[in-house]
PDB file of N, CA and C in Angstrom:
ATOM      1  N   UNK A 241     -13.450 -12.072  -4.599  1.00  0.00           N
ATOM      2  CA  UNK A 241     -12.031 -12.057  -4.896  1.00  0.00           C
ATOM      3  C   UNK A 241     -11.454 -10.649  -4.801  1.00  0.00           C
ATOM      4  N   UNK A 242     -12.147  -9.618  -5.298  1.00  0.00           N
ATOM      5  CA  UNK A 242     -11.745  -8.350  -5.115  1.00  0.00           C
ATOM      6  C   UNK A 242     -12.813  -7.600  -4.060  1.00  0.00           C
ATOM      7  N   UNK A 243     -11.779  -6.954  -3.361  1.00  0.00           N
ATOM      8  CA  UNK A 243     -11.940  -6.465  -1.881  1.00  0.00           C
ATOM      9  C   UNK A 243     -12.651  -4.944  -1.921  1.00  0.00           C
ATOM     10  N   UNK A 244     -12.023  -4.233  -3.019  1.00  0.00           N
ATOM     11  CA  UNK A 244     -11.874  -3.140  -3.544  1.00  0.00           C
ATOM     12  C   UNK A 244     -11.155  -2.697  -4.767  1.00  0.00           C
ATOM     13  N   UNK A 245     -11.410  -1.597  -5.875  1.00  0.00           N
ATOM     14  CA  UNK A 245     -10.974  -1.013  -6.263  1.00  0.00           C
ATOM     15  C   UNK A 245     -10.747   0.359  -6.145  1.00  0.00           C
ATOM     16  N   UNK A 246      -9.107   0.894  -6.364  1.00  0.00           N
ATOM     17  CA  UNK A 246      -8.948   2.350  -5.858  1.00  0.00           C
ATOM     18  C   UNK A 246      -8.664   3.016  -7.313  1.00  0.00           C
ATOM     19  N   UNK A 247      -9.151   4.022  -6.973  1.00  0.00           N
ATOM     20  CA  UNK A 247      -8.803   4.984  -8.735  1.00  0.00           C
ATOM     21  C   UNK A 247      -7.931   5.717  -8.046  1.00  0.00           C
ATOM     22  N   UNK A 248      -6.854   5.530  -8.701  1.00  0.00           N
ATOM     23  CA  UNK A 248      -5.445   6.009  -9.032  1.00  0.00           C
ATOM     24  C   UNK A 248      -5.295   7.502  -8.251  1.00  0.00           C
ATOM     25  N   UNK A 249      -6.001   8.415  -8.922  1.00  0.00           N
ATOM     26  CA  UNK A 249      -5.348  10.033  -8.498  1.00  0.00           C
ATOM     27  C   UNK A 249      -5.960  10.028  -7.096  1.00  0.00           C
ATOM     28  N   UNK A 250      -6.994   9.357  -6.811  1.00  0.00           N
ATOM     29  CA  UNK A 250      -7.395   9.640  -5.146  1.00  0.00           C
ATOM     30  C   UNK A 250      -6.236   9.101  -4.332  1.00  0.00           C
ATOM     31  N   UNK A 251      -5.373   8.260  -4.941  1.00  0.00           N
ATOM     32  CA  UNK A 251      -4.551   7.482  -3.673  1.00  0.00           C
ATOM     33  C   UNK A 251      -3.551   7.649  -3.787  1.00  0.00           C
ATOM     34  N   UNK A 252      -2.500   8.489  -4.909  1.00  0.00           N
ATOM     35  CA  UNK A 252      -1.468   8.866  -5.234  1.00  0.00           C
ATOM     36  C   UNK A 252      -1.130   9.924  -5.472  1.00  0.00           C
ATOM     37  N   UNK A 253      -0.630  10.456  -5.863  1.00  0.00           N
ATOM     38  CA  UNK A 253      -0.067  11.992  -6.475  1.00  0.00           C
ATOM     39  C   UNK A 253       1.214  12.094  -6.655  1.00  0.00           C
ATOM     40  N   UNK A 254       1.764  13.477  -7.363  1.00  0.00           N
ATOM     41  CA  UNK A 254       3.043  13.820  -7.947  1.00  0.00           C
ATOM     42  C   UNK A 254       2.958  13.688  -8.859  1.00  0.00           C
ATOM     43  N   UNK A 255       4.598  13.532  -9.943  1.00  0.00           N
ATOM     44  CA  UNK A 255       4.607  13.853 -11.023  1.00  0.00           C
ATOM     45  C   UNK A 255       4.513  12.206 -11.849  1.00  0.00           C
ATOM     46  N   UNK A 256       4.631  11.174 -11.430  1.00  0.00           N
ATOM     47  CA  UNK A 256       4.862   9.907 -11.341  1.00  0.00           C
ATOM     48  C   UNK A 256       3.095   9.292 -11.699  1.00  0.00           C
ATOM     49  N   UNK A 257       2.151  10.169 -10.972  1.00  0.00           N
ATOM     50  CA  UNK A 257       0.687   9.579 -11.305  1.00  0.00           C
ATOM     51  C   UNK A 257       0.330   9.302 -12.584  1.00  0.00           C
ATOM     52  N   UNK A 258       0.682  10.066 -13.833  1.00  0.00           N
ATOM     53  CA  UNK A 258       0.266  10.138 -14.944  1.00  0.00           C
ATOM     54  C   UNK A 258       0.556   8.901 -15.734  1.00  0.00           C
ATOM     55  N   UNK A 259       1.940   7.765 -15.152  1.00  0.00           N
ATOM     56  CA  UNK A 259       2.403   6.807 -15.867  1.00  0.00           C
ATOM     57  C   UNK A 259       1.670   5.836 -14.948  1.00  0.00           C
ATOM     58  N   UNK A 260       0.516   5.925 -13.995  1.00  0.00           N
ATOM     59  CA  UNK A 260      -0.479   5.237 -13.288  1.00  0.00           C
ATOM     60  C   UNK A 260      -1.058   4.097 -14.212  1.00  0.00           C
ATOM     61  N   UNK A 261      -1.883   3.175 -13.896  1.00  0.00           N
ATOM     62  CA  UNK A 261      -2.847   2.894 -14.463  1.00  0.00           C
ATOM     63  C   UNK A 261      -3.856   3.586 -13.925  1.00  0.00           C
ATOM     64  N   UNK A 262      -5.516   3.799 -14.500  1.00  0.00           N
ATOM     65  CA  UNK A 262      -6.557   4.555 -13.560  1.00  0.00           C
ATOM     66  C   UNK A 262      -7.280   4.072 -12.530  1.00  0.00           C
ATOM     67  N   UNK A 263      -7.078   2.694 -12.579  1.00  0.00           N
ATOM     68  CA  UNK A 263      -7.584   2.013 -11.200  1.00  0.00           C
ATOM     69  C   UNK A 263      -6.559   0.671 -11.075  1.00  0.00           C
ATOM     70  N   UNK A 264      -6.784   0.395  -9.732  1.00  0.00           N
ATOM     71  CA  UNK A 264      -5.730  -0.899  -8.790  1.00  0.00           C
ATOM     72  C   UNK A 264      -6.520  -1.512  -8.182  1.00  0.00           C
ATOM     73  N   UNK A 265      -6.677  -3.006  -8.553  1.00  0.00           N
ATOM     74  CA  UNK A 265      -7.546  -3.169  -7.662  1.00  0.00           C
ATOM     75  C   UNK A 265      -6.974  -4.077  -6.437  1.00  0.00           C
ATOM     76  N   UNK A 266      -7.379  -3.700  -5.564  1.00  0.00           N
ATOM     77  CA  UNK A 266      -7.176  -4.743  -3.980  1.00  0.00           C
ATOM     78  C   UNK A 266      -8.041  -5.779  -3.702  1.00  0.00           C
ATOM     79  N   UNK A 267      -7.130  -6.893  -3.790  1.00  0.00           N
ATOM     80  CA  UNK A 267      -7.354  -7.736  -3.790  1.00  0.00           C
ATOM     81  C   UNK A 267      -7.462  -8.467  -2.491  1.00  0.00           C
ATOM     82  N   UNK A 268      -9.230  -9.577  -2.348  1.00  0.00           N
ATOM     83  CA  UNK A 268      -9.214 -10.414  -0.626  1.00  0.00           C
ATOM     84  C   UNK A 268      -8.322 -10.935  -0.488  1.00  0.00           C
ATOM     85  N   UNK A 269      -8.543 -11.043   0.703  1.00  0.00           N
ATOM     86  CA  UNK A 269      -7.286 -12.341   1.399  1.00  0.00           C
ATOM     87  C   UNK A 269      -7.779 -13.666   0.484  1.00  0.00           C
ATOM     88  N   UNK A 270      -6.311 -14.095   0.229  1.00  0.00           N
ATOM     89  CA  UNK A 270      -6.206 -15.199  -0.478  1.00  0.00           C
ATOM     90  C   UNK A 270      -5.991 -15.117  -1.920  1.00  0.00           C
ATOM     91  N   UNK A 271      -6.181 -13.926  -2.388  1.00  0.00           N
ATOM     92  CA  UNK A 271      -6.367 -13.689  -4.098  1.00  0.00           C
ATOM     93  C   UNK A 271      -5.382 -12.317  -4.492  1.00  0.00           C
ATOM     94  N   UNK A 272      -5.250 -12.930  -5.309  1.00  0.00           N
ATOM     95  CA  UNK A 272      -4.202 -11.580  -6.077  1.00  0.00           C
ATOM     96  C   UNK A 272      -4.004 -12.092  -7.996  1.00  0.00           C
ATOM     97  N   UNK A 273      -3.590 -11.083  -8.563  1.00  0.00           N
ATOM     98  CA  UNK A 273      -3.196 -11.634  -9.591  1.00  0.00           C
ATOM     99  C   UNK A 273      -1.946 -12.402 -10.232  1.00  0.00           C
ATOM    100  N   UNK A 274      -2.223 -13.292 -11.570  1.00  0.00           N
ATOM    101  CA  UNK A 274      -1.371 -14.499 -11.591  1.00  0.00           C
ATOM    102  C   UNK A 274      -0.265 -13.827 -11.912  1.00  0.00           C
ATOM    103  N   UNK A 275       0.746 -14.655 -11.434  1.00  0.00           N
ATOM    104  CA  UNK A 275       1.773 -13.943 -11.777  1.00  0.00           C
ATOM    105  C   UNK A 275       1.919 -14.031 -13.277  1.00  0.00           C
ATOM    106  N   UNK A 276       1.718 -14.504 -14.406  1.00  0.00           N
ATOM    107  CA  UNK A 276       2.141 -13.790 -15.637  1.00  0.00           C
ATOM    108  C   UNK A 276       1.167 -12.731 -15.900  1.00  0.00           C
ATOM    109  N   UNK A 277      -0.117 -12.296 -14.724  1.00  0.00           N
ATOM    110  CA  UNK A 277      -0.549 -11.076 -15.343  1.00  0.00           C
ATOM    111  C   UNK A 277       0.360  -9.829 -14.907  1.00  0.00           C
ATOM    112  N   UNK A 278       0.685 -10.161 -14.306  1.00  0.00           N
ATOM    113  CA  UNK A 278       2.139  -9.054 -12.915  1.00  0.00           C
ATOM    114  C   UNK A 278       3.037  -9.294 -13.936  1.00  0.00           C
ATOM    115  N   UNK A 279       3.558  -9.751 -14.822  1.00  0.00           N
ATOM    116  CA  UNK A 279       4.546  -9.472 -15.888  1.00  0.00           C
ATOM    117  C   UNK A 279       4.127  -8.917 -17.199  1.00  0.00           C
ATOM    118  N   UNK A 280       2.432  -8.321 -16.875  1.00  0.00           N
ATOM    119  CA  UNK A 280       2.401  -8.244 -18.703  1.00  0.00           C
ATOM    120  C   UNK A 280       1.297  -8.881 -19.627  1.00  0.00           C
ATOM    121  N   UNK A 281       1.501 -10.345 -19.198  1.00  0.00           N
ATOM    122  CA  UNK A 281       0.696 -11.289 -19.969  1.00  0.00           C
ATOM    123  C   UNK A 281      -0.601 -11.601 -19.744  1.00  0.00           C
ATOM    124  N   UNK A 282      -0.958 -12.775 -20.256  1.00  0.00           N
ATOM    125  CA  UNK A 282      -2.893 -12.840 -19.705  1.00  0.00           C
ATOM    126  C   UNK A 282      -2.378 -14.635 -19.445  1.00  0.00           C
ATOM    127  N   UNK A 283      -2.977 -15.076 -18.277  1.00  0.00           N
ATOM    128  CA  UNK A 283      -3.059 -16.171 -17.853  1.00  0.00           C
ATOM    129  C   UNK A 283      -3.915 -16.673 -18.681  1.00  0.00           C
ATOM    130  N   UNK A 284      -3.887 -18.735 -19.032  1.00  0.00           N
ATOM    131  CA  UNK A 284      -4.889 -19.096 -19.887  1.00  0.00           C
ATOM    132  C   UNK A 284      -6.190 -19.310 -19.214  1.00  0.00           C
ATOM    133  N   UNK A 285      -6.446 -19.144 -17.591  1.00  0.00           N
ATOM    134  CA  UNK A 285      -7.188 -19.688 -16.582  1.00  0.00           C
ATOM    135  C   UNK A 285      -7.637 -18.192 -16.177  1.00  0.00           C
ATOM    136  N   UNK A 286      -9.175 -18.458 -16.458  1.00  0.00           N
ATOM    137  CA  UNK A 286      -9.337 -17.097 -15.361  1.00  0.00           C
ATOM    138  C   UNK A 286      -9.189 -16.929 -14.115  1.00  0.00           C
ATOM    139  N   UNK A 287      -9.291 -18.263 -13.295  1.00  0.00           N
ATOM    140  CA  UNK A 287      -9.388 -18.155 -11.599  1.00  0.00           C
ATOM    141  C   UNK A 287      -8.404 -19.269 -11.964  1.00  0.00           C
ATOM    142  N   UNK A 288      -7.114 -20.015 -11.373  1.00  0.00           N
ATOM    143  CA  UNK A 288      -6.096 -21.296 -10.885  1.00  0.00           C
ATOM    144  C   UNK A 288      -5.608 -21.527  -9.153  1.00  0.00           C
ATOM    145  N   UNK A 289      -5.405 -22.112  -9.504  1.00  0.00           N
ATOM    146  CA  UNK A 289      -4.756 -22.497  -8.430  1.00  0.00           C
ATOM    147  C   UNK A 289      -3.122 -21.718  -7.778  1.00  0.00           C
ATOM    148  N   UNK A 290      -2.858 -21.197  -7.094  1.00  0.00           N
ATOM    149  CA  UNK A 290      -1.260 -20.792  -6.453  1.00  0.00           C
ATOM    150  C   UNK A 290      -0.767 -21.967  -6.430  1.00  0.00           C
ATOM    151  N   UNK A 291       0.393 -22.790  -7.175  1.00  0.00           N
ATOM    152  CA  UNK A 291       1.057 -23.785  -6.648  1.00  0.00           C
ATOM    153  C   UNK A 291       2.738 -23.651  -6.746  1.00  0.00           C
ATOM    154  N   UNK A 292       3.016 -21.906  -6.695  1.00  0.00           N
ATOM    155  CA  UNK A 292       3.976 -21.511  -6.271  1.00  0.00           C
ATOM    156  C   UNK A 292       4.490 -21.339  -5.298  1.00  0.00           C
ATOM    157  N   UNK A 293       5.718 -21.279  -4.591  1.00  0.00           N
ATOM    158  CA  UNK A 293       5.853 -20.611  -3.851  1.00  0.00           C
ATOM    159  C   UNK A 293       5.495 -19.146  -3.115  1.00  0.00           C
ATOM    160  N   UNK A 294       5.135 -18.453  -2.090  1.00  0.00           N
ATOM    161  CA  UNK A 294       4.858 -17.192  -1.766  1.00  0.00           C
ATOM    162  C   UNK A 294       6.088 -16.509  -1.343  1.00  0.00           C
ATOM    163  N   UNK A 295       6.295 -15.553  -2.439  1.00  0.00           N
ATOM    164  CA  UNK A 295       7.223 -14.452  -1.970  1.00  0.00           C
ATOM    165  C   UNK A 295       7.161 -13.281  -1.826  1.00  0.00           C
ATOM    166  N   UNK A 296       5.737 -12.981  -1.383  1.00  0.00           N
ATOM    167  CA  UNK A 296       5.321 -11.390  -0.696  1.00  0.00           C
ATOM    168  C   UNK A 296       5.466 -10.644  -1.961  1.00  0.00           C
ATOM    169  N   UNK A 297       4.246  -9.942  -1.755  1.00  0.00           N
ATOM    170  CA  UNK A 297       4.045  -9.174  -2.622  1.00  0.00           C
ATOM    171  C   UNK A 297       2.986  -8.182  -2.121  1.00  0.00           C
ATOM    172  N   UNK A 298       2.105  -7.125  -2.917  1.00  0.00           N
ATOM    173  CA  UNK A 298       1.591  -5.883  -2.377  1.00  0.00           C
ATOM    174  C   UNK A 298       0.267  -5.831  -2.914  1.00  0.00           C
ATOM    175  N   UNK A 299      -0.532  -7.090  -3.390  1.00  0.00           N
ATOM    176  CA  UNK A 299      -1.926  -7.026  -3.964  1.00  0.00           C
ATOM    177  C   UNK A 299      -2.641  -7.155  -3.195  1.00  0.00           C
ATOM    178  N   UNK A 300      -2.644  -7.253  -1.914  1.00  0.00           N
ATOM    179  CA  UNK A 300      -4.036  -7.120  -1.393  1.00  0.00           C
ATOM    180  C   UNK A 300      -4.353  -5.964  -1.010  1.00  0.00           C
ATOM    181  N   UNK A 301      -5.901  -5.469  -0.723  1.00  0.00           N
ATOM    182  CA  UNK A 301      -6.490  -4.621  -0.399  1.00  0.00           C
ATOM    183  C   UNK A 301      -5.499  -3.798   1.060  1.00  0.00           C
ATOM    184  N   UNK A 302      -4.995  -2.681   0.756  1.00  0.00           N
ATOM    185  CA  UNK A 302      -4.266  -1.808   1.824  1.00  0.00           C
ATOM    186  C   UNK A 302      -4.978  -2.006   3.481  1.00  0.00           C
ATOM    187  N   UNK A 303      -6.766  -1.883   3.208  1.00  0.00           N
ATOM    188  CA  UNK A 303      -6.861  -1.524   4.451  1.00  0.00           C
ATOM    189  C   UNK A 303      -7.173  -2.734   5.007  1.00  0.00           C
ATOM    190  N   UNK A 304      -7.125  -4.080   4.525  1.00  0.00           N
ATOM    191  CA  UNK A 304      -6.483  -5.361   5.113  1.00  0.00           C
ATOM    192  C   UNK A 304      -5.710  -6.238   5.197  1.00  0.00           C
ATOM    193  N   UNK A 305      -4.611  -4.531   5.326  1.00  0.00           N
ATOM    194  CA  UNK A 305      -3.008  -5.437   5.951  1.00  0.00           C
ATOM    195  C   UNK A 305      -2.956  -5.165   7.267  1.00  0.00           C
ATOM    196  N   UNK A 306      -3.109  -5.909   8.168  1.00  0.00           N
ATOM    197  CA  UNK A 306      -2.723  -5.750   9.693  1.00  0.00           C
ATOM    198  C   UNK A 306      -1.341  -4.895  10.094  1.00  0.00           C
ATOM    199  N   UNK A 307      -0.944  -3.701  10.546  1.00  0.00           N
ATOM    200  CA  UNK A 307       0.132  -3.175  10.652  1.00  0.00           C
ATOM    201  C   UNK A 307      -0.092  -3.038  12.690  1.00  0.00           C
ATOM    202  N   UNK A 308       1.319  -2.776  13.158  1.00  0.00           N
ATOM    203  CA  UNK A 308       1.170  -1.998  14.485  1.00  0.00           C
ATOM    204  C   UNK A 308       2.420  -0.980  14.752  1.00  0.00           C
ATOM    205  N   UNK A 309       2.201  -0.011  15.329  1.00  0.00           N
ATOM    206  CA  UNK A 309       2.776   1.250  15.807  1.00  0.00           C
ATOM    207  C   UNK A 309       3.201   0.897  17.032  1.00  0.00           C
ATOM    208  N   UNK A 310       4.748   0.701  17.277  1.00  0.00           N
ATOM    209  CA  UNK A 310       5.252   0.852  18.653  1.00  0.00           C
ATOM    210  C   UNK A 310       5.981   1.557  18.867  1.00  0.00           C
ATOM    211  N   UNK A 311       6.126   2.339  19.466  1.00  0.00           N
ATOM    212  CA  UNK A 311       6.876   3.221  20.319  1.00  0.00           C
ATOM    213  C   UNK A 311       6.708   3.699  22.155  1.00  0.00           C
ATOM    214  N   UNK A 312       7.461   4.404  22.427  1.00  0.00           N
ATOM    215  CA  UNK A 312       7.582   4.263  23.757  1.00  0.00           C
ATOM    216  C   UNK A 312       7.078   5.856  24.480  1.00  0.00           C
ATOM    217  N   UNK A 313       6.693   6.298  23.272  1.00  0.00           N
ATOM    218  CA  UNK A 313       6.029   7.830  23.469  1.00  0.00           C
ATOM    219  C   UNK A 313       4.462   8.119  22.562  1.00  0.00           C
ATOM    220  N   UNK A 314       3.625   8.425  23.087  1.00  0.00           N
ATOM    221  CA  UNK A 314       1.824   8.429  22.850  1.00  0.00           C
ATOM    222  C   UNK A 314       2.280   9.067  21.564  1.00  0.00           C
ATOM    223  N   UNK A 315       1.482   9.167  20.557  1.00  0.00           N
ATOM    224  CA  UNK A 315       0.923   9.197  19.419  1.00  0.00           C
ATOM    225  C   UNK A 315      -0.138  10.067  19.712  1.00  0.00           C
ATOM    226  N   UNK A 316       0.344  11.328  18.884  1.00  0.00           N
ATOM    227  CA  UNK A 316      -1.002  12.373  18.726  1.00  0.00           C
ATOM    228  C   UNK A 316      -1.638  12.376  17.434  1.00  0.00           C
ATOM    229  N   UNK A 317      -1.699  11.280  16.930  1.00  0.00           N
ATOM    230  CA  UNK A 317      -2.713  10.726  15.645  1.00  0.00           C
ATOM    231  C   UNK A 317      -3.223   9.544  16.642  1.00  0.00           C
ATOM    232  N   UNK A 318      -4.617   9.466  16.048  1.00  0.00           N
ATOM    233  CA  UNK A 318      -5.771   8.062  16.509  1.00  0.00           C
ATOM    234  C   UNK A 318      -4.719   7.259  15.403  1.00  0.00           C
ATOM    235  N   UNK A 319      -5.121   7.362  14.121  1.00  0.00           N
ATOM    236  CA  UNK A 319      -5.274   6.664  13.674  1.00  0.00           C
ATOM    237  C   UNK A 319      -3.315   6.454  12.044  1.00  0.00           C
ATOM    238  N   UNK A 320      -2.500   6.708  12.715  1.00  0.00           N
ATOM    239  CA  UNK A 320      -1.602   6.710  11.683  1.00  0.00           C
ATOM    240  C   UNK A 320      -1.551   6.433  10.388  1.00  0.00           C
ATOM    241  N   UNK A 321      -1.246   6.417   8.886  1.00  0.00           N
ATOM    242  CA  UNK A 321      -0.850   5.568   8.497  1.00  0.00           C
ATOM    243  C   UNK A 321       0.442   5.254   7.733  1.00  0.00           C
ATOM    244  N   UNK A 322       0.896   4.568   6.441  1.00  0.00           N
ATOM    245  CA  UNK A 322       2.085   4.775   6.130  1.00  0.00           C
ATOM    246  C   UNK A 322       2.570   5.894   5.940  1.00  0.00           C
ATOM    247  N   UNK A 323       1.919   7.142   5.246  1.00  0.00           N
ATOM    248  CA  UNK A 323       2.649   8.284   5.030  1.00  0.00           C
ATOM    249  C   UNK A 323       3.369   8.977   6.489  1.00  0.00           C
ATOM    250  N   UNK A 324       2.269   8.950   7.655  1.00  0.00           N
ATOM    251  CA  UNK A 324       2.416   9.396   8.640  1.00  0.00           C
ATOM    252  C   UNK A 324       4.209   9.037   8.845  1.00  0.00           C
ATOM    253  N   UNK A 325       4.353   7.765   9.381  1.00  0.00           N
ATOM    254  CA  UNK A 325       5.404   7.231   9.300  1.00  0.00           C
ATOM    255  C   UNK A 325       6.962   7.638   8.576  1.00  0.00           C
ATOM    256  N   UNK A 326       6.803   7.781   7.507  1.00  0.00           N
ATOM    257  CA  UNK A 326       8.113   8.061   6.960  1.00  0.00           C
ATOM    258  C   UNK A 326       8.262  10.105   7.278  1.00  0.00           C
ATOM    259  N   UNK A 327       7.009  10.543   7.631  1.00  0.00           N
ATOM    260  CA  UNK A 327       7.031  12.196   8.144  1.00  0.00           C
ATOM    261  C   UNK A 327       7.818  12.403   9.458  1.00  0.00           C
ATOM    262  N   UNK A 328       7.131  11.050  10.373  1.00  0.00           N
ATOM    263  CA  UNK A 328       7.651  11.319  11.725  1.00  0.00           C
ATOM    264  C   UNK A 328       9.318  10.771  11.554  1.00  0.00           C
ATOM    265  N   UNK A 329       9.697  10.029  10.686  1.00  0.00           N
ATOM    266  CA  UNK A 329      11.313   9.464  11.049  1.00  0.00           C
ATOM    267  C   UNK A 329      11.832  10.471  10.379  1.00  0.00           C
ATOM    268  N   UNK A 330      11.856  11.258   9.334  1.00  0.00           N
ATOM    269  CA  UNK A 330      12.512  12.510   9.053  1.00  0.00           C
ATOM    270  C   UNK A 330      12.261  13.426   9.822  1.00  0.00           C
ATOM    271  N   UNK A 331      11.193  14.023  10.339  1.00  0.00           N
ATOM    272  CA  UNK A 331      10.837  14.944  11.477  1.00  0.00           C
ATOM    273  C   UNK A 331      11.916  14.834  12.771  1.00  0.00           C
ATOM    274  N   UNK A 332      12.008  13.248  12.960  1.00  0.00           N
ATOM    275  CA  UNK A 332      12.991  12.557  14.160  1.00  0.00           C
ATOM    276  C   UNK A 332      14.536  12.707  13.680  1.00  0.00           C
ATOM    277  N   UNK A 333      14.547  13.027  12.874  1.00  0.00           N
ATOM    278  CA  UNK A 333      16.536  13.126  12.336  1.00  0.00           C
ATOM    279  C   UNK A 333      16.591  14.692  11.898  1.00  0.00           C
ATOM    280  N   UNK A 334      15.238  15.198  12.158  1.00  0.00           N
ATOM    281  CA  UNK A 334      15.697  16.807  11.805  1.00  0.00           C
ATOM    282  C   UNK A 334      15.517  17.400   9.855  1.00  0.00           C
ATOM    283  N   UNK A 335      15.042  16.415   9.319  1.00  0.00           N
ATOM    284  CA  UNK A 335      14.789  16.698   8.062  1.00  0.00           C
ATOM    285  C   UNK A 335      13.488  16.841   7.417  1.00  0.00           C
ATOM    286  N   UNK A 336      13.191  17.950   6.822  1.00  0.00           N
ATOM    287  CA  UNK A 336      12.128  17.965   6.527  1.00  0.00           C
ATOM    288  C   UNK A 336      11.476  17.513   5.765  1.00  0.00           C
ATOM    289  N   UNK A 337      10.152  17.319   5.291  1.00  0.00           N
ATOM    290  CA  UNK A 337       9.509  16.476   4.375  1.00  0.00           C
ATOM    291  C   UNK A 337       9.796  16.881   2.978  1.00  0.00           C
ATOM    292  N   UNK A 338       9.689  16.107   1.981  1.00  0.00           N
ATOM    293  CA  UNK A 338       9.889  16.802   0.764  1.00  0.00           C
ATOM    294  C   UNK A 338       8.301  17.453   0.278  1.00  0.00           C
ATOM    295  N   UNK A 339       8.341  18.316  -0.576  1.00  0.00           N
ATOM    296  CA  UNK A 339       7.278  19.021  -0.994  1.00  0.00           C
ATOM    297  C   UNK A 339       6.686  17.930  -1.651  1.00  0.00           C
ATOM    298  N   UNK A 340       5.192  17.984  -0.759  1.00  0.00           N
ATOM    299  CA  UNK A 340       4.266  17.211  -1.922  1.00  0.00           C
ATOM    300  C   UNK A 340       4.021  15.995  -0.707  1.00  0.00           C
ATOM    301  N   UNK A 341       4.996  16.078   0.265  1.00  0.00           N
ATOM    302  CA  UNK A 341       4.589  14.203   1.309  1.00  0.00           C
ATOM    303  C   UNK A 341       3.253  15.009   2.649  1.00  0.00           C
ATOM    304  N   UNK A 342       2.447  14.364   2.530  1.00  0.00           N
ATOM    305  CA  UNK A 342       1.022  14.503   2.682  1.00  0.00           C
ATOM    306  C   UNK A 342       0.987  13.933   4.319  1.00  0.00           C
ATOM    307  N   UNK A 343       1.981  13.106   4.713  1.00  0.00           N
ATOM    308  CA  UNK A 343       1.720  12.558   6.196  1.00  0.00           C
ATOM    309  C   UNK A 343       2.100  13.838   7.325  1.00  0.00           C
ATOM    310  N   UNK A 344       2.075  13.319   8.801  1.00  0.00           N
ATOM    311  CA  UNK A 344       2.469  14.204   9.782  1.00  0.00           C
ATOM    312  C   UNK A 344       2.880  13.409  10.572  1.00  0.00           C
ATOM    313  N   UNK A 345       4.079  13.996  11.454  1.00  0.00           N
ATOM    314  CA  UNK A 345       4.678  13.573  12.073  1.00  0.00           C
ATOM    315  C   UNK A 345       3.763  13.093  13.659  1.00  0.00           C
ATOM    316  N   UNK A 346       3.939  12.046  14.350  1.00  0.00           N
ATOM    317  CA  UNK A 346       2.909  11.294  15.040  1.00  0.00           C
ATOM    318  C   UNK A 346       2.959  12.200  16.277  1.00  0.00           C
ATOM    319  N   UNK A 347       4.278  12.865  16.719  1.00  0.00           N
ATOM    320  CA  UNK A 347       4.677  13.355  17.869  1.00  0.00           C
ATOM    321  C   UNK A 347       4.742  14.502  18.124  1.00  0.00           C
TER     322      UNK A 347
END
């Protein structure tokens, strides 16, 4: 059910980490937590059934979310990822990163 767990200060930073929890865990395909634990509470079921609706959400394990990079100019990173991204579209409008954003611009 769980894919992975990440401890907190390796995968985050700034001033915002400290109100972290110390680990997140990523969750396989198919599993995430119930939603009254995502509000707070403790489900009465340790494992149930989903017989909600799905309205996207961000629990699964990061490095198995399928993403793709298109553009119409090569990429001087192999391997991008989100930070990269929001470096190169400010880089692309002429603004610079704020102190502390860790990606690079792809181009």
């Amino acid at each position: 059910m769980v894919a992975t767990v990440y401890r907190t200060r390796q995968i985050y930073h700034g001033a915002a980490v400290e109100s972290a929890p110390d680990l997140i865990v990523g969750w396989a395909n198919g599993y995430r937590a119930s939603w009254q634990t995502a509000l707070g509470a403790l489900a009465p079921a340790l494992i149930e059934d989903n017989v909600d609706e799905w309205r996207a959400d961000h629990c699964i394990a990061a490095e198995l979310v399928p993403a793709t990079f298109l553009s119409n100019r090569k990429s001087k990173i192999d391997k991008p990822w989100l930070g990269d991204l929001t470096v190169t579209l400010l880089h692309e409008f002429g603004v610079a990163p704020a102190e502390g954003m860790r990606g690079h611009s792809v181009f």
